[in-house]
Coordinates of C-alpha atoms and ligand atoms in Angstrom, one line a residue:
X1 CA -13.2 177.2 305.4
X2 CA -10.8 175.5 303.1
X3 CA -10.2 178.7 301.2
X4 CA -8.0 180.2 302.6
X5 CA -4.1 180.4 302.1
X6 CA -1.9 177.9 304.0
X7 CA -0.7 180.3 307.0
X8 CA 0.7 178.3 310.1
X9 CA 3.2 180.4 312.4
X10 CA 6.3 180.9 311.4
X11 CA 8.2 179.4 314.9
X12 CA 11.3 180.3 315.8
X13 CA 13.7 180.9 312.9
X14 CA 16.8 182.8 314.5
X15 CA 18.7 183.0 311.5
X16 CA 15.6 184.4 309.2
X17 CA 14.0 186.2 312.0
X18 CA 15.7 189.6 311.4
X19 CA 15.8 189.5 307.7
X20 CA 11.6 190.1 307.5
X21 CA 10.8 193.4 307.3
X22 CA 9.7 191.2 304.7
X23 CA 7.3 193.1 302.2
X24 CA 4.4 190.2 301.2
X25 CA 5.2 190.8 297.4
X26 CA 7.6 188.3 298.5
X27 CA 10.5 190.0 298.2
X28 CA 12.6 190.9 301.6
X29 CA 14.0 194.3 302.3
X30 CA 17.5 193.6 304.0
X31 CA 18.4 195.4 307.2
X32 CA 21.9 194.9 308.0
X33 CA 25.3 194.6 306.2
X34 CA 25.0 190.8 307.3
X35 CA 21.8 190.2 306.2
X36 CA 22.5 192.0 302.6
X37 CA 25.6 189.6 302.2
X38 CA 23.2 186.7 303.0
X39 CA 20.6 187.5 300.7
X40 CA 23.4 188.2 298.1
X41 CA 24.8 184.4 298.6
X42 CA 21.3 183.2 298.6
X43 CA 20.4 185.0 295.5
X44 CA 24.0 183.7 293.7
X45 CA 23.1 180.1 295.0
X46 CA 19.5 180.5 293.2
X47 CA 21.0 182.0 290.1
X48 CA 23.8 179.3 289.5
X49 CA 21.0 176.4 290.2
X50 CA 22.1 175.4 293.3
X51 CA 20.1 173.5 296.3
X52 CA 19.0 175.3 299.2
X53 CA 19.7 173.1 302.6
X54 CA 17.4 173.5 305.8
X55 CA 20.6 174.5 307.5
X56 CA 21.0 177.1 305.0
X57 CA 19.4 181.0 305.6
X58 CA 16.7 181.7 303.0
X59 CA 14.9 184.6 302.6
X60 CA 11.0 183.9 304.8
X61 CA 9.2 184.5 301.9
X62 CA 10.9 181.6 300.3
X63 CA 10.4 179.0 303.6
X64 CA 6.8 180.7 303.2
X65 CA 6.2 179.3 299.5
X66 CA 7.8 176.2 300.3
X67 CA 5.6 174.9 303.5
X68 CA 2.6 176.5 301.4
X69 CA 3.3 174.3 298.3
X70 CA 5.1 171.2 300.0
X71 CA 2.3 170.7 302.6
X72 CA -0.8 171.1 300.0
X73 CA 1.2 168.2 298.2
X74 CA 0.8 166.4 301.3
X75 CA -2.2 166.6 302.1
X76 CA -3.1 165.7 298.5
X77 CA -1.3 162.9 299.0
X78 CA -3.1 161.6 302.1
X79 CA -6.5 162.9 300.6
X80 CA -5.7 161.1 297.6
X81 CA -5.5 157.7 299.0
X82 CA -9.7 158.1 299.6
X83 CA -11.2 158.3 296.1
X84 CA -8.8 154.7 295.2
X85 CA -9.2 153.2 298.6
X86 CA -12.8 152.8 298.5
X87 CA -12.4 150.4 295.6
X88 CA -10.2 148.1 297.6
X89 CA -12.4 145.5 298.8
X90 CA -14.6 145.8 295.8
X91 CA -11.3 144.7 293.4
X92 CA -12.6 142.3 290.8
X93 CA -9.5 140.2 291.0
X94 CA -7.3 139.3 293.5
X95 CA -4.5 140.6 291.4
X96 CA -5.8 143.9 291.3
X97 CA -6.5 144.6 295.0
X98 CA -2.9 143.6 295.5
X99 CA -2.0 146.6 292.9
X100 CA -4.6 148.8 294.2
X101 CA -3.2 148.2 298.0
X102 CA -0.2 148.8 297.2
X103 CA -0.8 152.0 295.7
X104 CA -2.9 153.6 298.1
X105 CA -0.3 152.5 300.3
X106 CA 2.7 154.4 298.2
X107 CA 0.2 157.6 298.3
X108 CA 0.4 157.8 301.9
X109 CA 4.3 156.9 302.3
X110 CA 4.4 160.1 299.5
X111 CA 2.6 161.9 301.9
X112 CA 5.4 160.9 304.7
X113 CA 8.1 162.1 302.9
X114 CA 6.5 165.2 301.8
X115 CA 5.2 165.9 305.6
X116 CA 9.1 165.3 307.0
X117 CA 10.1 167.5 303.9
X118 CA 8.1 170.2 305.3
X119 CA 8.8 169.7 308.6
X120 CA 12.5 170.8 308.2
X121 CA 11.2 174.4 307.0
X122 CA 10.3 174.2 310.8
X123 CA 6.8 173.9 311.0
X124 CA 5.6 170.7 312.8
X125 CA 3.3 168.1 311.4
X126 CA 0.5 168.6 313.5
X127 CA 0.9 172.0 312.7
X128 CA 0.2 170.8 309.6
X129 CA -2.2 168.6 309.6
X130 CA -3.9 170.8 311.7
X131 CA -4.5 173.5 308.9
X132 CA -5.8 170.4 306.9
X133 CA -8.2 168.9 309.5
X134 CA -10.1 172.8 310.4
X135 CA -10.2 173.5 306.4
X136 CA -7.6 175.9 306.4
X137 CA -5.3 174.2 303.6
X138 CA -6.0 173.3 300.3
X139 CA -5.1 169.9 298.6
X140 CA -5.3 169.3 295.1
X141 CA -8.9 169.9 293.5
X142 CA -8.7 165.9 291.5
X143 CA -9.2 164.7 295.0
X144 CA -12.8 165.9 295.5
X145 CA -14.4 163.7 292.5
X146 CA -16.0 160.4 293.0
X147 CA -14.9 157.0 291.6
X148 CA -18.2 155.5 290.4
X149 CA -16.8 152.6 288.7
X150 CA -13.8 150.1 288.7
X151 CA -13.1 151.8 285.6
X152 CA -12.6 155.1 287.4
X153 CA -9.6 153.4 289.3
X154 CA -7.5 152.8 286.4
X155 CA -8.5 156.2 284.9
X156 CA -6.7 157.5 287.9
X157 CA -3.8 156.0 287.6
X158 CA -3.6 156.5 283.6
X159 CA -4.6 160.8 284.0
X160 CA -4.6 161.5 287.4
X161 CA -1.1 159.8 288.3
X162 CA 0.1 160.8 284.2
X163 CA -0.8 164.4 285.3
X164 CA 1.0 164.4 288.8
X165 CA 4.1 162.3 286.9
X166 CA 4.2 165.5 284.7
X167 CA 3.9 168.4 287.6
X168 CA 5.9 166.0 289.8
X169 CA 9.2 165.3 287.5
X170 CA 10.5 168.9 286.8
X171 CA 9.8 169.2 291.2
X172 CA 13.0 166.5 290.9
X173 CA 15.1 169.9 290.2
X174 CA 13.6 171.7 292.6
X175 CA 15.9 174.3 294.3
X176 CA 14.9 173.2 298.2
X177 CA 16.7 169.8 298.8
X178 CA 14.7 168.0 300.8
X179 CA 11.7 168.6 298.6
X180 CA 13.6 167.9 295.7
X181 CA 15.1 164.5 297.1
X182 CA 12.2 162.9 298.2
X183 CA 10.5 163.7 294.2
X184 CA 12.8 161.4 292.7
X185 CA 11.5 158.7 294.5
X186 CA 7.8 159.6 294.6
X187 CA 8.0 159.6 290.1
X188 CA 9.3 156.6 290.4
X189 CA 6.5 155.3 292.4
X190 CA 4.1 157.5 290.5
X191 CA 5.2 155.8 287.1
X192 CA 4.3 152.0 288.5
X193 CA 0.8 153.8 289.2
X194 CA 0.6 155.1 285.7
X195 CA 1.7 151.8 284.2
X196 CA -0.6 149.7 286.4
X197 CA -4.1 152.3 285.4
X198 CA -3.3 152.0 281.8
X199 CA -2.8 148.9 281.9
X200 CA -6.0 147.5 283.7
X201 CA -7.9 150.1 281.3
X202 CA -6.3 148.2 278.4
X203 CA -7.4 145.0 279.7
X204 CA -10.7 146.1 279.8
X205 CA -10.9 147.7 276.5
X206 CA -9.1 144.8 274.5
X207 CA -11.0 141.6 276.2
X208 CA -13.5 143.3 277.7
X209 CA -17.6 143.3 276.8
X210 CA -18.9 145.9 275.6
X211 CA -21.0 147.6 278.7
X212 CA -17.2 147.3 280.0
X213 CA -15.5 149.7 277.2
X214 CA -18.3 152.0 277.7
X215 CA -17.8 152.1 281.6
X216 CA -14.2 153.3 280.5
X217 CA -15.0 155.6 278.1
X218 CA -17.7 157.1 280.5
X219 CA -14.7 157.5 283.1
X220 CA -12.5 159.1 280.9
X221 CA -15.2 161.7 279.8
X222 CA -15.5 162.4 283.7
X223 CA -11.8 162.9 284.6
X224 CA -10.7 164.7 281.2
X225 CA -11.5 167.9 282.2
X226 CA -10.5 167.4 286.1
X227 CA -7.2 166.4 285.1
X228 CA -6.4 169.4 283.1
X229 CA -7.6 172.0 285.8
X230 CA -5.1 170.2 288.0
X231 CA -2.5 171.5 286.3
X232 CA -3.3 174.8 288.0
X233 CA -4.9 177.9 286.8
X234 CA -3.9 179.8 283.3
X235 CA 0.0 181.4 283.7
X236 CA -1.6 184.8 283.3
X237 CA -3.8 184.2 286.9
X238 CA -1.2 182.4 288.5
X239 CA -0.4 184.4 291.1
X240 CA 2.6 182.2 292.3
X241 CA 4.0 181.0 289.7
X242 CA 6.8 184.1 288.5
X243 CA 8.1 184.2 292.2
X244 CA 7.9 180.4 292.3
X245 CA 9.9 180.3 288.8
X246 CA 12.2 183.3 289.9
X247 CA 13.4 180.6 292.8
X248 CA 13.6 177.3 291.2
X249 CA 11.0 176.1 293.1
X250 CA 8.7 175.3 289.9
X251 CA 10.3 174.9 286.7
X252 CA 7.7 174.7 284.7
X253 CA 4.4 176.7 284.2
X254 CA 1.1 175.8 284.5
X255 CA 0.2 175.8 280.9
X256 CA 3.2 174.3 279.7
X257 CA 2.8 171.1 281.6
X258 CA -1.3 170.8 280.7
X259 CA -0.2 171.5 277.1
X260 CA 3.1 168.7 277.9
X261 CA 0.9 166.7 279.5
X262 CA -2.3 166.8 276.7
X263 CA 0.3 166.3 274.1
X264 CA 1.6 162.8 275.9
X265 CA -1.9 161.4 276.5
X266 CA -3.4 162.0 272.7
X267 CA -1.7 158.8 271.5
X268 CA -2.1 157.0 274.2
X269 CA -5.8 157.5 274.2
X270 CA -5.5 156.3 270.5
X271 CA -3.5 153.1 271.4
X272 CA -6.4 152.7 274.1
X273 CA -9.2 153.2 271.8
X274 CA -11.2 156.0 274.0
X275 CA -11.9 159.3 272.7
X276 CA -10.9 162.3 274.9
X277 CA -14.2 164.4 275.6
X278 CA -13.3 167.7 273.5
X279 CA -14.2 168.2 270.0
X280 CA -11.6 170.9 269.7
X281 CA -8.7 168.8 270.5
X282 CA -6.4 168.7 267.3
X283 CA -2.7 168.8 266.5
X284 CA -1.7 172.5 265.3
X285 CA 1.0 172.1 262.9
X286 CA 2.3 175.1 263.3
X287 CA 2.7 175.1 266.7
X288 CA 3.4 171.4 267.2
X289 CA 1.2 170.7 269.5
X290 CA -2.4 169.9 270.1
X291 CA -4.9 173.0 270.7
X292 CA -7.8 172.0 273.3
X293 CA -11.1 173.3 274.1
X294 CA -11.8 175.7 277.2
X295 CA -11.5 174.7 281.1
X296 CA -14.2 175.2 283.1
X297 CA -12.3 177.5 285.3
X298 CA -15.4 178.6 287.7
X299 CA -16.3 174.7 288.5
X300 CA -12.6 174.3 289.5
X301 CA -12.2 177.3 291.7
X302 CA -15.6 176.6 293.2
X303 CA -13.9 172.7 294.1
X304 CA -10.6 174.9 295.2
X305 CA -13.1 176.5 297.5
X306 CA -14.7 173.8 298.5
X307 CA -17.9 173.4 297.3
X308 CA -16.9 170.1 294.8
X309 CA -19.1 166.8 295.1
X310 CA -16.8 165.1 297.5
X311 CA -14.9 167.9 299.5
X312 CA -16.9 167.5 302.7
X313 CA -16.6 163.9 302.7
X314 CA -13.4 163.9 302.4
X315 CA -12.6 166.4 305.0
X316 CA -14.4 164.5 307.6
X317 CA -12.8 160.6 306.3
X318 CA -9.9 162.5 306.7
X319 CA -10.7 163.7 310.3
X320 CA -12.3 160.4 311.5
X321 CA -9.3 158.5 310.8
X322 CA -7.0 160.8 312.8
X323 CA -9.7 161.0 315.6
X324 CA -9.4 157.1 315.3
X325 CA -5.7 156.5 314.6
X326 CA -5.3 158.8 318.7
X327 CA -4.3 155.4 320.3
X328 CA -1.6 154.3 317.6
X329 CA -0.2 157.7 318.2
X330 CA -0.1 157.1 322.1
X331 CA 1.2 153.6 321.7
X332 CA 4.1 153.9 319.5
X333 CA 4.5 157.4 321.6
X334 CA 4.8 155.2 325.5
X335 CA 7.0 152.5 323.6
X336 CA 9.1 155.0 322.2
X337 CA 9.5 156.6 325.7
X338 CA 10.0 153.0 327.4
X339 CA 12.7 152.2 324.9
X340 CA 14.6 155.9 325.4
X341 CA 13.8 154.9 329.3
X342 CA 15.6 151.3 329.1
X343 CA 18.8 152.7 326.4
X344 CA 19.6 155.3 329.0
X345 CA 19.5 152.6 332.4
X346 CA 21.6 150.9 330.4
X347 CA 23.8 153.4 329.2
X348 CA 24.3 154.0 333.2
Ligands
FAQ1 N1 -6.1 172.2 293.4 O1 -0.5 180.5 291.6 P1 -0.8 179.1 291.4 C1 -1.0 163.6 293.1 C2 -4.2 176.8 294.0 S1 -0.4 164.9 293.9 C3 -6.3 173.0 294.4 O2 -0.6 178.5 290.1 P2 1.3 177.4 292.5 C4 -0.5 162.2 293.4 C5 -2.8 177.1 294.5 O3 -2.4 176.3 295.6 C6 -1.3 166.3 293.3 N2 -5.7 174.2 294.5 O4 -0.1 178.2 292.6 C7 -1.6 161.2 293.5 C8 -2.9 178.6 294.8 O5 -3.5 178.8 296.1 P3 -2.7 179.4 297.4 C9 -0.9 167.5 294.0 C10 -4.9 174.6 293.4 O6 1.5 176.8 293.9 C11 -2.2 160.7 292.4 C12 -3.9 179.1 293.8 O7 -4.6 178.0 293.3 N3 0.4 167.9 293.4 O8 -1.9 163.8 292.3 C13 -4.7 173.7 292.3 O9 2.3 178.2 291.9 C14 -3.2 159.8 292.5 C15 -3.1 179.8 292.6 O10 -2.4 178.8 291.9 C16 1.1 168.9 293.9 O11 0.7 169.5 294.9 C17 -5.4 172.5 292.3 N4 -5.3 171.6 291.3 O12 1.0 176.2 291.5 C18 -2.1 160.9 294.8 C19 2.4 169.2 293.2 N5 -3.9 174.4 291.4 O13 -1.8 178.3 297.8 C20 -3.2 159.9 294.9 C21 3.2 170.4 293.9 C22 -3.6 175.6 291.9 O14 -2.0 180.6 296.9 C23 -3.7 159.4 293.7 N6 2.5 171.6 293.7 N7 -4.2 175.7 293.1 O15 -3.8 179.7 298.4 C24 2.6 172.4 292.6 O16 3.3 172.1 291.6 C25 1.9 173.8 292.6 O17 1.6 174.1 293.9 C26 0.6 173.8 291.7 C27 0.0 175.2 291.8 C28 1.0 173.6 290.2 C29 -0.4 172.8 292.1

């Protein structure tokens, strides 16, 4: 369960259909003059940066990586909204459980547009959600961690959300469209949920008592390390990443976005006043960056495979509330058929 690849069918994809003879390196044999003059355009299309439209042919292997990566970002999106959500009626402040509502609320809307981005690769939400709900899918490893404290939330938003900002912006440029469209507004949302963590954890380390500073600086040792793993594994074990580059799908590596992304959160750690956990983290002059100590790549790929504090409970929240949510589906499903019903007596 849950370690698996994302595999759903493939449905019914005229236009692609004959063009796999498709070898799973990824790359697609062509069979016919046609299909060499459409893999030729698609390949001139890639090269000159172009965007890729659902209505356009693409080799499989390419729709493949796309409902793969698209719908994992989904489902982190929805699985996301758990670890946040159960602080919301345990907000100190009114003010902040109007924040913290309104997040959790964006995560899921991200999760919408991501779904109906996938979705036009044509394979079908409950397809989908499906592959999430029986354990077949991953979602981001972050997601499987517990918020112990207040202070967790606003760690979130300051690493979790300032990691996803930093996968999520170069995604903006992605060469699939829809996917690419519906980033722009997600980092914009994404950056209100940076601003509003960092802020609450400034708050609490600037007026706060002292039991409260230490409750942040105990989050932020507990997330450090989480958040870089997000990033993905090392470039050299990535086994997706040169065919994901090759297409313009991801822009940027793994390790360049943990090292972007350790090299934006140094001073703002400082202007916070926490130290991050790693005695090895220092700026290298020569390389102009900061050099960081060593993941702990087994505990993430034991999370990715589901064996993380929190990955069972989140699996079954997740299931619950879609077992729960069956009559909202059949309700707006029977008024949606009575309003079609009454538009056509009227249209006759
Ligand atoms: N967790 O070859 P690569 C958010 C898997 S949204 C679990 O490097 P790729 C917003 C990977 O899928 C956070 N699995 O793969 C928010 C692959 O397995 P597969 C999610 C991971 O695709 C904030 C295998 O390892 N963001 O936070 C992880 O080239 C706060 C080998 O890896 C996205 O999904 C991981 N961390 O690169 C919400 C962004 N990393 O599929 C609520 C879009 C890797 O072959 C609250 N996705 N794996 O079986 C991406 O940019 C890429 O898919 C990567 C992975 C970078 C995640």
């Amino acid at each position: 369960m849950y370690t698996q690849s994302f595999s759903v069918p493939d449905g019914e994809q005229p236009q692609a259909s004959a063009a796999t003879s498709a070898a799973s390196s990824g790359k697609v044999k062509p069979i016919s003059a046609q299909e060499v003059a459409l893999q030729a355009a698609f390949d001139a299309r890639i090269d000159a940066d172009g965007r890729i439209e659902p209505q356009d042919w693409m080799p499989e292997a390419y729709r493949k990586t796309l409902v793969r990566q698209i719908s994992q970002h989904a489902h982190s999106e929805i699985v996301g909204m758990l670890p946040e959500g159960n602080w919301i009626s345990r907000a100190p402040s009114l003010k902040r459980k109007a924040i913290l509502l309104a997040k959790v609320q964006d995560e899921g809307g991200h999760g919408l547009y991501l779904y109906s981005a996938a979705e036009t690769l044509g394979t079908s939400r409950d397809q989908m959600l499906d592959a999430l709900h029986t354990g077949r899918a991953k979602y981001s490893s972050i997601f499987n961690y517990p918020t112990l404290t207040w202070a967790d939330v606003g760690v979130i938003g300051w690493l979790v959300d300032g990691a996803a900002i930093m996968n999520q912006i170069p995604l903006c440029r992605c060469s699939y469209g829809p996917y690419a469209r519906a980033m722009v507004r997600v980092c914009k949302e994404e950056s209100f949920h940076q601003r509003q963590g960092y802020e609450a954890l400034l708050v609490m380390m600037t007026q706060g008592t002292q039991a409260q500073k230490d409750m942040v600086q105990a989050a932020v040792n507990r997330w450090w390390w989480k958040c870089l793993a997000m990033f993905g594994p090392p470039d050299a074990d990535s086994p997706n990443s040169a065919q994901g580059m090759r297409w313009g799908i991801k822009r940027i590596s793994n390790d360049d976005l943990r090292q972007k992304f350790v090299d934006a959160t140094v001073p703002q750690a400082k202007v916070l006043g926490v130290t991050l956990p790693d005695p090895d983290l220092k700026w290298n002059e020569s390389r102009q960056h900061h050099d960081y100590g060593s993941i702990d790549w087994d505990e993430f790929w034991a999370t990715v495979n589901g064996n993380g504090p929190c990955n069972k409970e989140r699996l079954n929240t997740r299931v619950k509330a879609w077992q729960e949510g069956a009559w909202v589906r059949d309700a707006a499903l029977a008024h949606s058929r009575k309003q079609a019903l009454k538009h056509h007596k009227e249209a006759a």
